[in-house]
C-alpha positions as a Markdown table, in Angstrom:
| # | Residue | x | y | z |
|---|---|---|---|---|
| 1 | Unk | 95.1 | -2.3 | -9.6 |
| 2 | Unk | 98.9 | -0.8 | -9.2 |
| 3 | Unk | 98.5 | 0.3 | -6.0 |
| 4 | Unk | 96.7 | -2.5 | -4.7 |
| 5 | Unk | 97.8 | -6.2 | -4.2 |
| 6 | Unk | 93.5 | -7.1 | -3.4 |
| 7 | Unk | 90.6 | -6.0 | -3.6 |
| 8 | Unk | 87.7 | -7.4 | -2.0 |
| 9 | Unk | 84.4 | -6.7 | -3.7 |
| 10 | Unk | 80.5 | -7.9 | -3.1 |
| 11 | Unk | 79.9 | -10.7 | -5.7 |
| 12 | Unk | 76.1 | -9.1 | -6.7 |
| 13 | Unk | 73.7 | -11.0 | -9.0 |
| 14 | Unk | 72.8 | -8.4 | -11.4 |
| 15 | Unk | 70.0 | -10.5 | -12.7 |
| 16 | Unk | 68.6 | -10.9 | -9.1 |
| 17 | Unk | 68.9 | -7.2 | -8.6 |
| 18 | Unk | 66.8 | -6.0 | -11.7 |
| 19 | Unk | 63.8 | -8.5 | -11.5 |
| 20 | Unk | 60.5 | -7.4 | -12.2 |
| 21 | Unk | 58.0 | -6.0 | -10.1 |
| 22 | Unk | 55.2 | -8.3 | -8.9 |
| 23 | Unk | 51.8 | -7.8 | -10.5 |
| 24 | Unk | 50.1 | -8.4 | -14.1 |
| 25 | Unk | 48.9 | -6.2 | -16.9 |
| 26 | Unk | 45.3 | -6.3 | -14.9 |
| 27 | Unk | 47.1 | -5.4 | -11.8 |
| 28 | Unk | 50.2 | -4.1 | -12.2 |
| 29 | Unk | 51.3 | -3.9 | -8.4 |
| 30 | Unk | 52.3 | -0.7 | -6.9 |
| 31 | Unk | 55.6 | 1.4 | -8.1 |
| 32 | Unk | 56.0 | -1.0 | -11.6 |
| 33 | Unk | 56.9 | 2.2 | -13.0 |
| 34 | Unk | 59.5 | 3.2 | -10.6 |
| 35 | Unk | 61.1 | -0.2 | -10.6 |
| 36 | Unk | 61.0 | -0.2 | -14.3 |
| 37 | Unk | 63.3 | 2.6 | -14.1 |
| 38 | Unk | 65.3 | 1.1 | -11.6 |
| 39 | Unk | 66.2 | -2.2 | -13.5 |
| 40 | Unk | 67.0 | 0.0 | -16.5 |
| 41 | Unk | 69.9 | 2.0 | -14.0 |
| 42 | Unk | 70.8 | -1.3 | -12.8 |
| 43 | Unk | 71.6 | -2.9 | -15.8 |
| 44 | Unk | 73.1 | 0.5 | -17.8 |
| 45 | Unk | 76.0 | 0.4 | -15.1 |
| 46 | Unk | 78.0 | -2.4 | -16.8 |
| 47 | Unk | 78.9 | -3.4 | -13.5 |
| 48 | Unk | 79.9 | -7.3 | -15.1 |
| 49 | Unk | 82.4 | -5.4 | -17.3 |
| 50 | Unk | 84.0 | -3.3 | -14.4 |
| 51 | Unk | 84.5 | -6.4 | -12.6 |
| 52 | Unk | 85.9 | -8.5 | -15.7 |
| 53 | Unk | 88.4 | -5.5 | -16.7 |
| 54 | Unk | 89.4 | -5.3 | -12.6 |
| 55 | Unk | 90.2 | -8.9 | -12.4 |
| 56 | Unk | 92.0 | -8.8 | -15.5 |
| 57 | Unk | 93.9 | -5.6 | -14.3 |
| 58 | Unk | 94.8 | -7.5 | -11.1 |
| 59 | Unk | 96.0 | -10.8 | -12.5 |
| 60 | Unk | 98.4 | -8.8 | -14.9 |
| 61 | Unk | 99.8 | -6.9 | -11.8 |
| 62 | Unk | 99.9 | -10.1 | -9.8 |
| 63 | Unk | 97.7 | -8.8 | -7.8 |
| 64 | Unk | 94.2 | -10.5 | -6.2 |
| 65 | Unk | 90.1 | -10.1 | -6.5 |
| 66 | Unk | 87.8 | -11.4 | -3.8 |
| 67 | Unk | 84.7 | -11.3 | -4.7 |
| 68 | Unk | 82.4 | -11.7 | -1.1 |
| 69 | Unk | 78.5 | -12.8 | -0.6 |
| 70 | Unk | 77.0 | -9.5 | -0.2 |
| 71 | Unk | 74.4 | -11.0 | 2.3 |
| 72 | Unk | 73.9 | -8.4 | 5.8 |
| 73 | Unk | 77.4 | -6.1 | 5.2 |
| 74 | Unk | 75.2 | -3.5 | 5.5 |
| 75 | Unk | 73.6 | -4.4 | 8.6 |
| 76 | Unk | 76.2 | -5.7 | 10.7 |
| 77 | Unk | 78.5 | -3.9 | 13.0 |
| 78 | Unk | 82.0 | -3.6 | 12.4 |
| 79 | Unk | 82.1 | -3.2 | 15.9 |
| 80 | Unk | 80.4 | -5.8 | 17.9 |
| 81 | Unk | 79.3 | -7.9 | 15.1 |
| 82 | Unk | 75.7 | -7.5 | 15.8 |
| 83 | Unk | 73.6 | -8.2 | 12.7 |
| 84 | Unk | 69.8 | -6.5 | 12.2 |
| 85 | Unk | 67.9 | -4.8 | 10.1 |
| 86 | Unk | 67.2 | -2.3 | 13.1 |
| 87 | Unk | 70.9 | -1.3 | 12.4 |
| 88 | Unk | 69.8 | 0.6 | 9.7 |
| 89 | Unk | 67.2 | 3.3 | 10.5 |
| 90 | Unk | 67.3 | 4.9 | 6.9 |
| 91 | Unk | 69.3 | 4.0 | 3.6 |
| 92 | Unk | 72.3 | 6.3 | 4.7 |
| 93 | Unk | 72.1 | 5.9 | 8.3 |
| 94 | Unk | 73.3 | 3.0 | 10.1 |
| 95 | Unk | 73.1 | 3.1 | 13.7 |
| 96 | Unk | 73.8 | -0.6 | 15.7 |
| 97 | Unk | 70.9 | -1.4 | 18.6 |
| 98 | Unk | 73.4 | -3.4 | 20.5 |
| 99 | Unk | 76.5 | -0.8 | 21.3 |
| 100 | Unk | 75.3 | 2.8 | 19.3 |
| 101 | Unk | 78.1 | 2.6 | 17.3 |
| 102 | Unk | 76.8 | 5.4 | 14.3 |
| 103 | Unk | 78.4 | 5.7 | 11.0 |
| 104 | Unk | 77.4 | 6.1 | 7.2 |
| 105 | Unk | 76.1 | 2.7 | 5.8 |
| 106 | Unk | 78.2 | 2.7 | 3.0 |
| 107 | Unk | 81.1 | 2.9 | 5.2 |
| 108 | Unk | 79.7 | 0.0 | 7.0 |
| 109 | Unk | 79.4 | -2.2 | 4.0 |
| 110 | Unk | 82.8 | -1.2 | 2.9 |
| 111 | Unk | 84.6 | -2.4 | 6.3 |
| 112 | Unk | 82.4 | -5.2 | 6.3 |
| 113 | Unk | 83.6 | -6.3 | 2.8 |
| 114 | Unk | 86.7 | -5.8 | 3.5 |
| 115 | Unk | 86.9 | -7.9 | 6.3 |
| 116 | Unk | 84.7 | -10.4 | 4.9 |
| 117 | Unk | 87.0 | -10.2 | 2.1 |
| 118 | Unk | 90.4 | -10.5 | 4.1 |
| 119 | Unk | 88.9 | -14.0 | 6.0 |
| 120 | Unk | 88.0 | -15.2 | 2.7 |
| 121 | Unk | 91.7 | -14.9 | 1.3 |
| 122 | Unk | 93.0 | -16.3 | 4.3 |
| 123 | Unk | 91.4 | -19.6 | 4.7 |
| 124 | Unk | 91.5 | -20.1 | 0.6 |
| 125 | Unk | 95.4 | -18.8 | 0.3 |
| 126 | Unk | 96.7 | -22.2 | 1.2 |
| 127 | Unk | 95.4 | -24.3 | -1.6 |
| 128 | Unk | 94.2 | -21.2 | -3.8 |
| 129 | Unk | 96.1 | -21.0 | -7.2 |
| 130 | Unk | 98.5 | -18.1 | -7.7 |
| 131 | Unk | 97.4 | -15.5 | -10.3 |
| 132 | Unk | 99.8 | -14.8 | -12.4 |
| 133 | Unk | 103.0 | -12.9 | -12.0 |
| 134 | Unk | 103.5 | -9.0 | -13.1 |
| 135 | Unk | 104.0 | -9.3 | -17.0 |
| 136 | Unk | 102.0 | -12.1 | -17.6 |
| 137 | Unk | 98.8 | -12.8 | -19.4 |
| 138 | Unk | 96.8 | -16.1 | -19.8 |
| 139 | Unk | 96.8 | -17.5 | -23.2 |
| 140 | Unk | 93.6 | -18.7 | -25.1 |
| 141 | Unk | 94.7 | -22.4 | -23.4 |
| 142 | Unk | 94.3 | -20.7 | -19.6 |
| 143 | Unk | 98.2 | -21.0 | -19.0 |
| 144 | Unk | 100.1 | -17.9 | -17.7 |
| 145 | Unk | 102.4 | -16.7 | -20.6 |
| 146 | Unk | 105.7 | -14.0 | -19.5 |
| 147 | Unk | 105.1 | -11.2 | -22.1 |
| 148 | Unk | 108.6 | -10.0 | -24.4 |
């Protein structure tokens, strides 16, 4: 958070991400098991603490977090902004249909965010509230205190 004055981050729904799999005790559905384990990963990464100790980080350096709907970074191209799920061929390919632009997915969804993140702080900057200055901290009350 020093080195950065924003950082733009998906906003995931944890609780969305680790719901259970489909089926009964009669029939349980097919890979309960596997998706069992799954949650369990999910929900060990403490992913809501990360993201509350990074905004806090951020407001005491003045600096901002923009938090961005995660919906299609993945499967859009940073390129010509075409969006399918034919973009993505396997889980760490991705690999646009419209202009065969080929790059790891993850690298997609990071540019993706970014800019995502960058056009969300731009059209919210002019009525957004300031975070606090360098050397602040908010008091039980909300209000930004200077520290001694």
């Amino acid at each position: 958070s020093q080195n950065h004055a924003m950082v733009c981050i998906e906003d995931l729904k944890v609780r969305h991400m680790s719901k259970s799999a489909a089926g009964t005790t009669e029939q349980p559905g097919r890979n309960v098991r596997a998706k069992s384990g799954l949650n369990k990963a999910i929900l060990d990464q403490g992913w809501f603490e990360f993201r509350r100790q990074l905004e806090y980080k951020l407001a005491w350096t003045g600096g901002w977090l923009v938090a961005v709907p995660p919906h299609y970074t993945s499967q859009t191209c940073p390129e010509c902004g075409h969006c399918s799920q034919s973009n993505r061929p396997t889980q760490a390919q991705f690999v646009c249909v419209a202009c065969g632009v080929k790059e790891n997915a993850d690298v997609v969804g990071a540019i993706n965010v970014l800019r995502a993140g960058h056009a969300q702080f731009a059209c919210e900057v002019s009525g957004a509230v300031m975070p606090p200055a360098a050397g602040t901290h908010r008091s039980d009350s909300g209000t930004a205190q200077r520290l001694p």
